[in-house]
């Protein structure tokens, strides 16, 4: 026979469960995309608060890495042009939309940061904001997206910054030079649009010896100058140049294959701007390594 206190006990347990606090959501996921109907980010103060959260998360992410090499590896691991874009990241991990951790792991922050920057960028555009805040937010977006090689973020941001915000809230001469340079490098290194790059250069009266040498090296397939300039430019320019490096490397290896029977390992590594082990593993170079420092490229045809 059931005791009279059993139902009360069950209600007590249920009440205890109801009093448990839900997990706190990720602050960067508090808003949806304005293009999908989100309107809360139309408030200027909300935009600025959200921007501060994004910057804070980004700084925390950078501080979480042990050294510069680890930080570079984190950016390099995020190939947004193929399988690791923010949208694809979320669609391939649907549980992330419902089970957000109390303190998101810094290693997973880059997709969330890029997605949040897209929301902020859409909100700024929707409210036709062209003030100093909009300028700074777009600059931050461009820099982060370039390091992540997320051209789908930095190209529209670059164009909006130069064509819409800059006429109303002018950038400094140095800033104009920097961001026009990024646009030109993207046009030649990623898009292969040399005519568009020339037009951009004329429009802004852009002059930069290193960028000009990059353009010339790509036109003439001069890998020596290309690798030299890749080491000479700043980190953002170098990141954009990476779009063209595989094409230059492949051309250099083909030239070696047609011109040499054998060559020193060090020479091949300098020509390809890559270590021998990586060339074999990542580029499927099938040449034979002899005595650790001599590479047999072709063998004489037997008579």
PDB file of C-alpha atoms in Angstrom:
ATOM      1  CA  UNK A   1       0.000   0.000   0.000  1.00  0.00           C
ATOM      2  CA  UNK A   2       1.309   3.417  -0.962  1.00  0.00           C
ATOM      3  CA  UNK A   3       2.118   5.756   1.850  1.00  0.00           C
ATOM      4  CA  UNK A   4       0.353   9.132   1.962  1.00  0.00           C
ATOM      5  CA  UNK A   5       3.611  11.009   1.541  1.00  0.00           C
ATOM      6  CA  UNK A   6       4.696   9.439  -1.752  1.00  0.00           C
ATOM      7  CA  UNK A   7       2.974  11.959  -4.093  1.00  0.00           C
ATOM      8  CA  UNK A   8       4.386  14.870  -2.098  1.00  0.00           C
ATOM      9  CA  UNK A   9       7.859  13.406  -2.433  1.00  0.00           C
ATOM     10  CA  UNK A  10       7.474  13.229  -6.180  1.00  0.00           C
ATOM     11  CA  UNK A  11       6.328  16.825  -6.353  1.00  0.00           C
ATOM     12  CA  UNK A  12       9.259  17.875  -4.217  1.00  0.00           C
ATOM     13  CA  UNK A  13      11.749  16.243  -6.547  1.00  0.00           C
ATOM     14  CA  UNK A  14      10.089  17.813  -9.585  1.00  0.00           C
ATOM     15  CA  UNK A  15      10.175  21.210  -7.967  1.00  0.00           C
ATOM     16  CA  UNK A  16      13.866  20.824  -7.247  1.00  0.00           C
ATOM     17  CA  UNK A  17      14.565  20.082 -10.912  1.00  0.00           C
ATOM     18  CA  UNK A  18      12.545  23.101 -11.982  1.00  0.00           C
ATOM     19  CA  UNK A  19      14.676  25.312  -9.788  1.00  0.00           C
ATOM     20  CA  UNK A  20      17.876  24.364 -11.625  1.00  0.00           C
ATOM     21  CA  UNK A  21      19.233  27.285 -13.618  1.00  0.00           C
ATOM     22  CA  UNK A  22      19.679  26.735 -17.371  1.00  0.00           C
ATOM     23  CA  UNK A  23      23.108  26.924 -18.916  1.00  0.00           C
ATOM     24  CA  UNK A  24      24.161  30.436 -19.823  1.00  0.00           C
ATOM     25  CA  UNK A  25      24.179  31.040 -23.566  1.00  0.00           C
ATOM     26  CA  UNK A  26      27.231  32.190 -25.477  1.00  0.00           C
ATOM     27  CA  UNK A  27      27.010  35.987 -25.565  1.00  0.00           C
ATOM     28  CA  UNK A  28      28.070  36.054 -29.224  1.00  0.00           C
ATOM     29  CA  UNK A  29      25.086  33.884 -30.108  1.00  0.00           C
ATOM     30  CA  UNK A  30      22.582  36.114 -28.314  1.00  0.00           C
ATOM     31  CA  UNK A  31      21.469  37.679 -31.608  1.00  0.00           C
ATOM     32  CA  UNK A  32      20.466  36.293 -34.962  1.00  0.00           C
ATOM     33  CA  UNK A  33      21.415  37.546 -38.404  1.00  0.00           C
ATOM     34  CA  UNK A  34      19.788  40.872 -39.328  1.00  0.00           C
ATOM     35  CA  UNK A  35      19.340  39.498 -42.845  1.00  0.00           C
ATOM     36  CA  UNK A  36      17.141  36.801 -41.293  1.00  0.00           C
ATOM     37  CA  UNK A  37      14.932  39.269 -39.435  1.00  0.00           C
ATOM     38  CA  UNK A  38      16.923  40.161 -36.304  1.00  0.00           C
ATOM     39  CA  UNK A  39      16.172  43.767 -35.316  1.00  0.00           C
ATOM     40  CA  UNK A  40      17.663  44.102 -31.840  1.00  0.00           C
ATOM     41  CA  UNK A  41      21.069  44.948 -33.307  1.00  0.00           C
ATOM     42  CA  UNK A  42      19.579  48.032 -34.992  1.00  0.00           C
ATOM     43  CA  UNK A  43      20.163  49.952 -31.779  1.00  0.00           C
ATOM     44  CA  UNK A  44      23.492  51.809 -31.870  1.00  0.00           C
ATOM     45  CA  UNK A  45      24.317  51.181 -28.204  1.00  0.00           C
ATOM     46  CA  UNK A  46      23.594  47.478 -28.649  1.00  0.00           C
ATOM     47  CA  UNK A  47      25.918  47.371 -31.649  1.00  0.00           C
ATOM     48  CA  UNK A  48      28.734  48.935 -29.670  1.00  0.00           C
ATOM     49  CA  UNK A  49      28.236  46.606 -26.712  1.00  0.00           C
ATOM     50  CA  UNK A  50      28.198  43.609 -29.043  1.00  0.00           C
ATOM     51  CA  UNK A  51      31.375  44.816 -30.745  1.00  0.00           C
ATOM     52  CA  UNK A  52      33.135  45.050 -27.380  1.00  0.00           C
ATOM     53  CA  UNK A  53      32.118  41.456 -26.640  1.00  0.00           C
ATOM     54  CA  UNK A  54      33.551  40.313 -29.973  1.00  0.00           C
ATOM     55  CA  UNK A  55      36.849  42.118 -29.370  1.00  0.00           C
ATOM     56  CA  UNK A  56      37.045  40.700 -25.851  1.00  0.00           C
ATOM     57  CA  UNK A  57      36.479  37.162 -27.145  1.00  0.00           C
ATOM     58  CA  UNK A  58      39.078  37.631 -29.863  1.00  0.00           C
ATOM     59  CA  UNK A  59      41.673  38.918 -27.404  1.00  0.00           C
ATOM     60  CA  UNK A  60      40.934  35.989 -25.118  1.00  0.00           C
ATOM     61  CA  UNK A  61      41.392  33.605 -28.019  1.00  0.00           C
ATOM     62  CA  UNK A  62      44.753  35.150 -28.923  1.00  0.00           C
ATOM     63  CA  UNK A  63      45.891  35.038 -25.294  1.00  0.00           C
ATOM     64  CA  UNK A  64      44.931  31.362 -25.026  1.00  0.00           C
ATOM     65  CA  UNK A  65      47.646  30.288 -27.471  1.00  0.00           C
ATOM     66  CA  UNK A  66      51.093  29.461 -26.163  1.00  0.00           C
ATOM     67  CA  UNK A  67      53.115  31.330 -28.774  1.00  0.00           C
ATOM     68  CA  UNK A  68      52.966  33.020 -32.164  1.00  0.00           C
ATOM     69  CA  UNK A  69      53.427  29.738 -34.015  1.00  0.00           C
ATOM     70  CA  UNK A  70      50.398  28.231 -32.283  1.00  0.00           C
ATOM     71  CA  UNK A  71      48.352  31.325 -33.089  1.00  0.00           C
ATOM     72  CA  UNK A  72      49.360  31.165 -36.753  1.00  0.00           C
ATOM     73  CA  UNK A  73      48.466  27.483 -36.810  1.00  0.00           C
ATOM     74  CA  UNK A  74      45.027  28.238 -35.381  1.00  0.00           C
ATOM     75  CA  UNK A  75      44.340  30.737 -38.147  1.00  0.00           C
ATOM     76  CA  UNK A  76      45.761  28.434 -40.794  1.00  0.00           C
ATOM     77  CA  UNK A  77      43.614  25.517 -39.629  1.00  0.00           C
ATOM     78  CA  UNK A  78      40.458  27.494 -40.351  1.00  0.00           C
ATOM     79  CA  UNK A  79      40.044  26.998 -44.108  1.00  0.00           C
ATOM     80  CA  UNK A  80      36.872  28.935 -44.635  1.00  0.00           C
ATOM     81  CA  UNK A  81      36.936  28.642 -48.386  1.00  0.00           C
ATOM     82  CA  UNK A  82      36.256  24.918 -48.219  1.00  0.00           C
ATOM     83  CA  UNK A  83      34.860  23.035 -45.231  1.00  0.00           C
ATOM     84  CA  UNK A  84      35.329  25.272 -42.221  1.00  0.00           C
ATOM     85  CA  UNK A  85      33.283  28.347 -43.026  1.00  0.00           C
ATOM     86  CA  UNK A  86      31.125  29.607 -40.218  1.00  0.00           C
ATOM     87  CA  UNK A  87      27.924  28.436 -41.886  1.00  0.00           C
ATOM     88  CA  UNK A  88      29.324  25.023 -42.712  1.00  0.00           C
ATOM     89  CA  UNK A  89      30.820  24.706 -39.246  1.00  0.00           C
ATOM     90  CA  UNK A  90      27.397  25.166 -37.663  1.00  0.00           C
ATOM     91  CA  UNK A  91      25.491  22.997 -40.153  1.00  0.00           C
ATOM     92  CA  UNK A  92      27.925  20.113 -39.703  1.00  0.00           C
ATOM     93  CA  UNK A  93      27.661  20.473 -35.906  1.00  0.00           C
ATOM     94  CA  UNK A  94      23.917  21.050 -35.272  1.00  0.00           C
ATOM     95  CA  UNK A  95      24.301  20.239 -31.603  1.00  0.00           C
ATOM     96  CA  UNK A  96      26.264  23.474 -31.149  1.00  0.00           C
ATOM     97  CA  UNK A  97      23.063  25.433 -31.713  1.00  0.00           C
ATOM     98  CA  UNK A  98      21.371  23.763 -28.732  1.00  0.00           C
ATOM     99  CA  UNK A  99      24.115  22.717 -26.332  1.00  0.00           C
ATOM    100  CA  UNK A 100      26.406  25.685 -25.874  1.00  0.00           C
ATOM    101  CA  UNK A 101      29.029  25.319 -23.153  1.00  0.00           C
ATOM    102  CA  UNK A 102      29.090  27.614 -20.162  1.00  0.00           C
ATOM    103  CA  UNK A 103      32.530  28.889 -21.164  1.00  0.00           C
ATOM    104  CA  UNK A 104      33.135  28.280 -24.882  1.00  0.00           C
ATOM    105  CA  UNK A 105      36.520  26.770 -25.641  1.00  0.00           C
ATOM    106  CA  UNK A 106      38.971  29.329 -27.062  1.00  0.00           C
ATOM    107  CA  UNK A 107      39.996  26.807 -29.723  1.00  0.00           C
ATOM    108  CA  UNK A 108      36.439  26.927 -31.084  1.00  0.00           C
ATOM    109  CA  UNK A 109      36.102  30.689 -30.933  1.00  0.00           C
ATOM    110  CA  UNK A 110      37.166  31.683 -34.446  1.00  0.00           C
ATOM    111  CA  UNK A 111      33.998  30.477 -36.230  1.00  0.00           C
ATOM    112  CA  UNK A 112      31.851  32.106 -33.540  1.00  0.00           C
ATOM    113  CA  UNK A 113      33.815  35.357 -33.811  1.00  0.00           C
ATOM    114  CA  UNK A 114      33.486  35.447 -37.593  1.00  0.00           C
ATOM    115  CA  UNK A 115      29.773  34.706 -37.400  1.00  0.00           C
ATOM    116  CA  UNK A 116      29.314  37.479 -34.833  1.00  0.00           C
ATOM    117  CA  UNK A 117      31.229  39.913 -37.035  1.00  0.00           C
ATOM    118  CA  UNK A 118      28.909  39.092 -39.901  1.00  0.00           C
ATOM    119  CA  UNK A 119      25.901  39.898 -37.717  1.00  0.00           C
ATOM    120  CA  UNK A 120      27.447  43.187 -36.652  1.00  0.00           C
ATOM    121  CA  UNK A 121      28.383  44.079 -40.209  1.00  0.00           C
ATOM    122  CA  UNK A 122      24.843  43.391 -41.413  1.00  0.00           C
ATOM    123  CA  UNK A 123      23.413  45.509 -38.584  1.00  0.00           C
ATOM    124  CA  UNK A 124      25.709  48.437 -39.391  1.00  0.00           C
ATOM    125  CA  UNK A 125      24.745  48.229 -43.057  1.00  0.00           C
ATOM    126  CA  UNK A 126      21.033  47.922 -42.247  1.00  0.00           C
ATOM    127  CA  UNK A 127      21.154  51.081 -40.112  1.00  0.00           C
ATOM    128  CA  UNK A 128      23.226  52.965 -42.733  1.00  0.00           C
ATOM    129  CA  UNK A 129      25.818  53.758 -40.113  1.00  0.00           C
ATOM    130  CA  UNK A 130      28.941  55.453 -41.461  1.00  0.00           C
ATOM    131  CA  UNK A 131      30.449  57.006 -38.327  1.00  0.00           C
ATOM    132  CA  UNK A 132      33.756  56.370 -36.589  1.00  0.00           C
ATOM    133  CA  UNK A 133      32.372  53.299 -34.844  1.00  0.00           C
ATOM    134  CA  UNK A 134      31.317  51.742 -38.150  1.00  0.00           C
ATOM    135  CA  UNK A 135      34.773  52.479 -39.535  1.00  0.00           C
ATOM    136  CA  UNK A 136      36.569  50.830 -36.602  1.00  0.00           C
ATOM    137  CA  UNK A 137      34.238  47.811 -36.603  1.00  0.00           C
ATOM    138  CA  UNK A 138      34.815  47.211 -40.304  1.00  0.00           C
ATOM    139  CA  UNK A 139      38.577  47.559 -39.924  1.00  0.00           C
ATOM    140  CA  UNK A 140      38.581  44.987 -37.136  1.00  0.00           C
ATOM    141  CA  UNK A 141      36.399  42.664 -39.235  1.00  0.00           C
ATOM    142  CA  UNK A 142      38.743  42.946 -42.219  1.00  0.00           C
ATOM    143  CA  UNK A 143      41.866  42.192 -40.210  1.00  0.00           C
ATOM    144  CA  UNK A 144      40.426  39.140 -38.474  1.00  0.00           C
ATOM    145  CA  UNK A 145      38.896  37.785 -41.691  1.00  0.00           C
ATOM    146  CA  UNK A 146      42.153  38.186 -43.622  1.00  0.00           C
ATOM    147  CA  UNK A 147      44.070  36.233 -40.986  1.00  0.00           C
ATOM    148  CA  UNK A 148      41.417  33.498 -41.244  1.00  0.00           C
ATOM    149  CA  UNK A 149      41.489  33.681 -45.065  1.00  0.00           C
ATOM    150  CA  UNK A 150      37.736  34.242 -44.991  1.00  0.00           C
ATOM    151  CA  UNK A 151      37.468  36.207 -48.227  1.00  0.00           C
ATOM    152  CA  UNK A 152      33.659  36.016 -48.090  1.00  0.00           C
ATOM    153  CA  UNK A 153      33.914  38.313 -45.069  1.00  0.00           C
ATOM    154  CA  UNK A 154      36.821  40.599 -45.866  1.00  0.00           C
ATOM    155  CA  UNK A 155      35.966  41.389 -49.504  1.00  0.00           C
ATOM    156  CA  UNK A 156      32.485  42.854 -48.869  1.00  0.00           C
ATOM    157  CA  UNK A 157      33.876  44.575 -45.770  1.00  0.00           C
ATOM    158  CA  UNK A 158      36.748  46.092 -47.765  1.00  0.00           C
ATOM    159  CA  UNK A 159      34.439  47.338 -50.507  1.00  0.00           C
ATOM    160  CA  UNK A 160      31.970  48.819 -48.025  1.00  0.00           C
ATOM    161  CA  UNK A 161      34.739  50.480 -46.024  1.00  0.00           C
ATOM    162  CA  UNK A 162      36.351  52.074 -49.083  1.00  0.00           C
ATOM    163  CA  UNK A 163      33.234  52.896 -51.107  1.00  0.00           C
ATOM    164  CA  UNK A 164      30.613  53.726 -48.470  1.00  0.00           C
ATOM    165  CA  UNK A 165      32.169  54.562 -45.102  1.00  0.00           C
ATOM    166  CA  UNK A 166      35.355  56.292 -46.274  1.00  0.00           C
ATOM    167  CA  UNK A 167      33.544  59.041 -48.294  1.00  0.00           C
ATOM    168  CA  UNK A 168      31.582  59.994 -45.140  1.00  0.00           C
ATOM    169  CA  UNK A 169      34.161  59.241 -42.446  1.00  0.00           C
ATOM    170  CA  UNK A 170      37.554  59.477 -44.141  1.00  0.00           C
ATOM    171  CA  UNK A 171      40.306  57.022 -43.344  1.00  0.00           C
ATOM    172  CA  UNK A 172      43.817  58.299 -42.843  1.00  0.00           C
ATOM    173  CA  UNK A 173      46.155  58.220 -45.845  1.00  0.00           C
ATOM    174  CA  UNK A 174      48.021  55.288 -44.308  1.00  0.00           C
ATOM    175  CA  UNK A 175      44.819  53.344 -43.761  1.00  0.00           C
ATOM    176  CA  UNK A 176      43.620  53.953 -47.315  1.00  0.00           C
ATOM    177  CA  UNK A 177      46.982  52.734 -48.584  1.00  0.00           C
ATOM    178  CA  UNK A 178      46.789  49.568 -46.451  1.00  0.00           C
ATOM    179  CA  UNK A 179      43.237  48.558 -47.366  1.00  0.00           C
ATOM    180  CA  UNK A 180      43.539  49.377 -51.042  1.00  0.00           C
ATOM    181  CA  UNK A 181      46.682  47.248 -51.021  1.00  0.00           C
ATOM    182  CA  UNK A 182      44.777  44.315 -49.509  1.00  0.00           C
ATOM    183  CA  UNK A 183      42.122  44.650 -52.197  1.00  0.00           C
ATOM    184  CA  UNK A 184      44.698  44.715 -54.995  1.00  0.00           C
ATOM    185  CA  UNK A 185      46.510  41.678 -53.625  1.00  0.00           C
ATOM    186  CA  UNK A 186      43.255  39.752 -53.377  1.00  0.00           C
ATOM    187  CA  UNK A 187      42.401  40.645 -56.960  1.00  0.00           C
ATOM    188  CA  UNK A 188      45.672  39.263 -58.299  1.00  0.00           C
ATOM    189  CA  UNK A 189      46.476  36.447 -55.848  1.00  0.00           C
ATOM    190  CA  UNK A 190      43.044  34.919 -55.280  1.00  0.00           C
ATOM    191  CA  UNK A 191      40.895  36.149 -58.151  1.00  0.00           C
ATOM    192  CA  UNK A 192      43.580  36.335 -60.838  1.00  0.00           C
ATOM    193  CA  UNK A 193      41.984  39.593 -61.954  1.00  0.00           C
ATOM    194  CA  UNK A 194      44.963  41.617 -63.152  1.00  0.00           C
ATOM    195  CA  UNK A 195      42.791  44.065 -65.083  1.00  0.00           C
ATOM    196  CA  UNK A 196      40.684  44.788 -61.999  1.00  0.00           C
ATOM    197  CA  UNK A 197      43.818  45.241 -59.896  1.00  0.00           C
ATOM    198  CA  UNK A 198      45.205  47.735 -62.412  1.00  0.00           C
ATOM    199  CA  UNK A 199      41.914  49.638 -62.369  1.00  0.00           C
ATOM    200  CA  UNK A 200      41.930  49.751 -58.562  1.00  0.00           C
ATOM    201  CA  UNK A 201      45.519  50.948 -58.557  1.00  0.00           C
ATOM    202  CA  UNK A 202      44.702  53.801 -60.944  1.00  0.00           C
ATOM    203  CA  UNK A 203      41.509  54.754 -59.129  1.00  0.00           C
ATOM    204  CA  UNK A 204      43.269  55.245 -55.810  1.00  0.00           C
ATOM    205  CA  UNK A 205      46.618  56.307 -57.293  1.00  0.00           C
ATOM    206  CA  UNK A 206      48.142  53.466 -55.342  1.00  0.00           C
ATOM    207  CA  UNK A 207      51.904  53.089 -55.225  1.00  0.00           C
ATOM    208  CA  UNK A 208      53.787  50.419 -53.326  1.00  0.00           C
ATOM    209  CA  UNK A 209      56.997  48.861 -54.586  1.00  0.00           C
ATOM    210  CA  UNK A 210      56.492  45.516 -52.849  1.00  0.00           C
ATOM    211  CA  UNK A 211      52.931  45.038 -54.054  1.00  0.00           C
ATOM    212  CA  UNK A 212      53.968  46.057 -57.559  1.00  0.00           C
ATOM    213  CA  UNK A 213      56.716  43.436 -57.464  1.00  0.00           C
ATOM    214  CA  UNK A 214      54.181  40.817 -56.391  1.00  0.00           C
ATOM    215  CA  UNK A 215      52.008  41.699 -59.379  1.00  0.00           C
ATOM    216  CA  UNK A 216      54.977  41.543 -61.725  1.00  0.00           C
ATOM    217  CA  UNK A 217      56.127  38.219 -60.285  1.00  0.00           C
ATOM    218  CA  UNK A 218      52.691  36.681 -60.825  1.00  0.00           C
ATOM    219  CA  UNK A 219      52.482  37.963 -64.388  1.00  0.00           C
ATOM    220  CA  UNK A 220      55.939  36.636 -65.231  1.00  0.00           C
ATOM    221  CA  UNK A 221      55.736  33.456 -63.088  1.00  0.00           C
ATOM    222  CA  UNK A 222      58.843  34.640 -61.257  1.00  0.00           C
ATOM    223  CA  UNK A 223      58.807  32.511 -58.122  1.00  0.00           C
ATOM    224  CA  UNK A 224      62.126  33.930 -56.873  1.00  0.00           C
ATOM    225  CA  UNK A 225      60.681  37.437 -56.543  1.00  0.00           C
ATOM    226  CA  UNK A 226      57.348  36.096 -55.298  1.00  0.00           C
ATOM    227  CA  UNK A 227      58.925  34.199 -52.376  1.00  0.00           C
ATOM    228  CA  UNK A 228      61.172  37.159 -51.607  1.00  0.00           C
ATOM    229  CA  UNK A 229      58.210  39.543 -51.437  1.00  0.00           C
ATOM    230  CA  UNK A 230      56.219  37.071 -49.348  1.00  0.00           C
ATOM    231  CA  UNK A 231      58.902  37.385 -46.698  1.00  0.00           C
ATOM    232  CA  UNK A 232      59.065  41.175 -47.048  1.00  0.00           C
ATOM    233  CA  UNK A 233      55.377  42.144 -46.746  1.00  0.00           C
ATOM    234  CA  UNK A 234      53.355  42.435 -43.535  1.00  0.00           C
ATOM    235  CA  UNK A 235      51.346  39.594 -42.025  1.00  0.00           C
ATOM    236  CA  UNK A 236      48.025  40.580 -43.610  1.00  0.00           C
ATOM    237  CA  UNK A 237      49.522  40.920 -47.083  1.00  0.00           C
ATOM    238  CA  UNK A 238      51.369  37.638 -46.618  1.00  0.00           C
ATOM    239  CA  UNK A 239      48.122  35.884 -45.733  1.00  0.00           C
ATOM    240  CA  UNK A 240      46.449  37.078 -48.931  1.00  0.00           C
ATOM    241  CA  UNK A 241      49.496  36.087 -50.984  1.00  0.00           C
ATOM    242  CA  UNK A 242      49.006  32.514 -49.786  1.00  0.00           C
ATOM    243  CA  UNK A 243      46.168  32.166 -52.276  1.00  0.00           C
ATOM    244  CA  UNK A 244      48.734  32.275 -55.100  1.00  0.00           C
ATOM    245  CA  UNK A 245      51.603  30.366 -53.527  1.00  0.00           C
ATOM    246  CA  UNK A 246      50.455  26.881 -54.568  1.00  0.00           C
ATOM    247  CA  UNK A 247      50.214  27.984 -58.198  1.00  0.00           C
ATOM    248  CA  UNK A 248      53.709  29.477 -58.020  1.00  0.00           C
ATOM    249  CA  UNK A 249      55.054  26.372 -56.288  1.00  0.00           C
ATOM    250  CA  UNK A 250      53.559  24.050 -58.892  1.00  0.00           C
ATOM    251  CA  UNK A 251      55.032  26.130 -61.706  1.00  0.00           C
ATOM    252  CA  UNK A 252      58.449  26.108 -60.036  1.00  0.00           C
ATOM    253  CA  UNK A 253      58.367  22.313 -59.594  1.00  0.00           C
ATOM    254  CA  UNK A 254      57.363  21.817 -63.222  1.00  0.00           C
ATOM    255  CA  UNK A 255      60.273  23.972 -64.324  1.00  0.00           C
ATOM    256  CA  UNK A 256      62.640  21.905 -62.190  1.00  0.00           C
ATOM    257  CA  UNK A 257      61.218  18.704 -63.624  1.00  0.00           C
ATOM    258  CA  UNK A 258      61.847  19.867 -67.198  1.00  0.00           C
ATOM    259  CA  UNK A 259      65.262  21.428 -66.618  1.00  0.00           C
ATOM    260  CA  UNK A 260      67.164  19.170 -64.189  1.00  0.00           C
ATOM    261  CA  UNK A 261      68.089  15.531 -63.923  1.00  0.00           C
ATOM    262  CA  UNK A 262      68.992  16.030 -60.270  1.00  0.00           C
ATOM    263  CA  UNK A 263      69.436  18.851 -57.795  1.00  0.00           C
ATOM    264  CA  UNK A 264      70.433  19.544 -54.227  1.00  0.00           C
ATOM    265  CA  UNK A 265      67.653  19.121 -51.725  1.00  0.00           C
ATOM    266  CA  UNK A 266      68.262  22.603 -50.299  1.00  0.00           C
ATOM    267  CA  UNK A 267      67.954  24.178 -53.739  1.00  0.00           C
ATOM    268  CA  UNK A 268      64.620  22.445 -54.384  1.00  0.00           C
ATOM    269  CA  UNK A 269      63.336  23.601 -51.012  1.00  0.00           C
ATOM    270  CA  UNK A 270      64.307  27.195 -51.790  1.00  0.00           C
ATOM    271  CA  UNK A 271      62.709  27.076 -55.227  1.00  0.00           C
ATOM    272  CA  UNK A 272      59.471  25.639 -53.821  1.00  0.00           C
ATOM    273  CA  UNK A 273      59.631  27.613 -50.567  1.00  0.00           C
ATOM    274  CA  UNK A 274      58.785  24.438 -48.689  1.00  0.00           C
ATOM    275  CA  UNK A 275      60.570  21.635 -46.844  1.00  0.00           C
ATOM    276  CA  UNK A 276      61.236  18.334 -48.584  1.00  0.00           C
ATOM    277  CA  UNK A 277      59.040  16.258 -46.245  1.00  0.00           C
ATOM    278  CA  UNK A 278      56.105  18.597 -46.813  1.00  0.00           C
ATOM    279  CA  UNK A 279      56.639  18.526 -50.584  1.00  0.00           C
ATOM    280  CA  UNK A 280      56.441  14.744 -50.554  1.00  0.00           C
ATOM    281  CA  UNK A 281      53.483  14.522 -48.184  1.00  0.00           C
ATOM    282  CA  UNK A 282      51.401  17.518 -49.232  1.00  0.00           C
ATOM    283  CA  UNK A 283      52.371  18.057 -52.870  1.00  0.00           C
ATOM    284  CA  UNK A 284      52.920  14.416 -53.852  1.00  0.00           C
ATOM    285  CA  UNK A 285      56.418  15.050 -55.181  1.00  0.00           C
ATOM    286  CA  UNK A 286      57.645  11.646 -56.353  1.00  0.00           C
ATOM    287  CA  UNK A 287      61.302  12.418 -56.885  1.00  0.00           C
ATOM    288  CA  UNK A 288      63.878  10.184 -55.208  1.00  0.00           C
ATOM    289  CA  UNK A 289      66.000  11.472 -52.348  1.00  0.00           C
ATOM    290  CA  UNK A 290      69.560  10.100 -52.364  1.00  0.00           C
ATOM    291  CA  UNK A 291      72.023  10.388 -49.468  1.00  0.00           C
ATOM    292  CA  UNK A 292      69.771  12.876 -47.606  1.00  0.00           C
ATOM    293  CA  UNK A 293      70.816  15.870 -49.717  1.00  0.00           C
ATOM    294  CA  UNK A 294      70.594  14.911 -53.402  1.00  0.00           C
ATOM    295  CA  UNK A 295      67.302  14.541 -55.260  1.00  0.00           C
ATOM    296  CA  UNK A 296      66.990  12.480 -58.437  1.00  0.00           C
ATOM    297  CA  UNK A 297      64.408  14.276 -60.581  1.00  0.00           C
ATOM    298  CA  UNK A 298      64.744  12.278 -63.802  1.00  0.00           C
ATOM    299  CA  UNK A 299      66.754   9.238 -64.762  1.00  0.00           C
ATOM    300  CA  UNK A 300      68.500   8.970 -68.115  1.00  0.00           C
ATOM    301  CA  UNK A 301      66.511   7.060 -70.679  1.00  0.00           C
ATOM    302  CA  UNK A 302      68.000   3.664 -71.301  1.00  0.00           C
ATOM    303  CA  UNK A 303      69.144   3.049 -74.878  1.00  0.00           C
TER     304      UNK A 303
END
